[in-house]
C-alpha positions as a printed NumPy array, in Angstrom:
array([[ 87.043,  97.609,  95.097],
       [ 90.009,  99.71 ,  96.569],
       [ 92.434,  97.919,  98.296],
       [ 95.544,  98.915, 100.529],
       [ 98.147,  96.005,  99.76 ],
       [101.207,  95.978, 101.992],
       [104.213,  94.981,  99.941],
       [107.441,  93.607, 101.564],
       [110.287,  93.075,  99.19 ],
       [113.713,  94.311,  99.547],
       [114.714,  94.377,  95.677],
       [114.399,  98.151,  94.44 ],
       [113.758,  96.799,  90.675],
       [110.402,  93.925,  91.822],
       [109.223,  96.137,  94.019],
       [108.609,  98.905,  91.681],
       [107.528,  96.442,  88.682],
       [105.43 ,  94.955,  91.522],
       [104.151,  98.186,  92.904],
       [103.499,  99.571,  89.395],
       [101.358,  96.642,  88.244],
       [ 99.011,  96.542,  91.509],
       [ 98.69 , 100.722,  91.009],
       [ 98.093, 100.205,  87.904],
       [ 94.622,  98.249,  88.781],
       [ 93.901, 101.358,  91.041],
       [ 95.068,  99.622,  94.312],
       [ 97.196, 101.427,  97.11 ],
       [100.591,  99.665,  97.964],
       [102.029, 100.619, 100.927],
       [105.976,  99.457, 100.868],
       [108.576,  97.824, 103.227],
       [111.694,  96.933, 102.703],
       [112.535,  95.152, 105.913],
       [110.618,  92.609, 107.644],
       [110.569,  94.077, 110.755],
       [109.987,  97.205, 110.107],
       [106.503,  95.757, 107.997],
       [105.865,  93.621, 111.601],
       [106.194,  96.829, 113.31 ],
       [103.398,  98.277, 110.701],
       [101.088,  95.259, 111.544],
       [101.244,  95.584, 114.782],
       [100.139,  99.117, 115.201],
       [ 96.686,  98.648, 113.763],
       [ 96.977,  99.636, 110.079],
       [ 94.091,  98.215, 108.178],
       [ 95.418,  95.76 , 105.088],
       [ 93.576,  94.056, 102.521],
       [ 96.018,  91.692, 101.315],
       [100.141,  91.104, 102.447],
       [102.243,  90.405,  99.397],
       [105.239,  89.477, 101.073],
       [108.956,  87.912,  99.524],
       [110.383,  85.312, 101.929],
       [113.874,  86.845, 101.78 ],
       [114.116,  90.236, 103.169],
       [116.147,  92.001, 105.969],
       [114.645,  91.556, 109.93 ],
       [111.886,  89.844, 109.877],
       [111.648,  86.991, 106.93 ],
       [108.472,  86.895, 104.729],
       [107.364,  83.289, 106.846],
       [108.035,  85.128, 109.958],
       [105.599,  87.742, 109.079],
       [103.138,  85.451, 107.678],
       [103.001,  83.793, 111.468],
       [103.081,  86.726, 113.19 ],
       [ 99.794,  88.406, 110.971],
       [ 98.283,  84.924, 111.207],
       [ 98.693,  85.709, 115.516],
       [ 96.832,  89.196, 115.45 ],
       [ 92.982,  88.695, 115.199],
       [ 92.561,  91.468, 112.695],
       [ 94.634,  89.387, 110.259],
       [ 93.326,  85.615, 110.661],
       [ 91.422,  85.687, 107.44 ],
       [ 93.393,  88.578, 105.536],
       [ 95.04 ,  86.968, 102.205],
       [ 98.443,  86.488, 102.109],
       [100.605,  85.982,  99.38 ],
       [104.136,  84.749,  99.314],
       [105.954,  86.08 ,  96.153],
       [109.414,  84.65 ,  96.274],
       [112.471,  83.508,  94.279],
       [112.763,  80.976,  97.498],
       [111.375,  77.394,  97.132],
       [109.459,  78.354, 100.182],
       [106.066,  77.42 ,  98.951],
       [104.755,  74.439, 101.127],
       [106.824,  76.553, 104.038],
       [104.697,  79.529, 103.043],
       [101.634,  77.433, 103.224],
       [102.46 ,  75.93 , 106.921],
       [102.985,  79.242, 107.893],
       [ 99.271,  80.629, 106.742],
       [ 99.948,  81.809, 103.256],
       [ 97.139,  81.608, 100.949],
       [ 99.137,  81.215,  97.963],
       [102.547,  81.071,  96.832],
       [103.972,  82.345,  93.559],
       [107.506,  82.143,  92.13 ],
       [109.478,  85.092,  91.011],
       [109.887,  86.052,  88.363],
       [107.661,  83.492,  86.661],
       [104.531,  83.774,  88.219],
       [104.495,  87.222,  88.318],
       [101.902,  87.666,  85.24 ],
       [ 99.732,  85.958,  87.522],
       [ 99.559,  88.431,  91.025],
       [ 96.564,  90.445,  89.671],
       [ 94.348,  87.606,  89.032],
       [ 95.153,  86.107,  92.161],
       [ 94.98 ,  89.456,  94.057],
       [ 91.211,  89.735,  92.706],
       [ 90.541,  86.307,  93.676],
       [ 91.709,  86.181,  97.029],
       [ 89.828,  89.236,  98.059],
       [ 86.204,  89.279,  96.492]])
């Protein structure tokens, strides 16, 4: 399946790892930087399969967009996964988050739980 993943992460070095790994499975990432910039994106009707968002980023945090895509219909049921160097995990879930995954040790783990979240 092709998916179109929006990333949010502000660190230069994850992000590429990141971005590299789900590319590397054939997946599109589309990448922000800044929160709101990302909340801007969501609001103006681009199509995502999955949000891989880190908590702590510029504008708009990574819970803050997890409420606000949880608030637009077209994003009720769309995974969402917090990846995030921030004990933010039972935050993340509270907010809507699917699942929540520590950097950098639980990185190994995004592509299986990128295929399992959207089959």
């Amino acid at each position: 399946m092709s998916l179109t993943i929006l990333l949010v992460e502000d660190n230069r070095l994850v992000s590429a790892a990141v971005r590299d790994l789900l590319e590397g499975e054939g997946w599109r990432v589309e990448f922000y930087a800044n929160g709101n910039t990302a909340m801007n994106r969501l609001a103006g009707g681009v199509r995502y399969h999955l949000l891989l968002l880190d908590n702590e980023v510029p504008g708009a945090t990574g819970l803050g967009l997890t409420r606000y895509a949880r608030s637009l219909p077209r994003y009720r049921t769309t995974p969402i996964i917090m990846l995030s160097a921030t004990d933010c995990g039972a935050e993340a879930q509270r907010a809507g988050a699917d699942l929540f995954l520590s950097k950098p040790d639980d990185v190994h783990a995004l592509i299986e739980a990128v295929r399992r979240l959207t089959e």
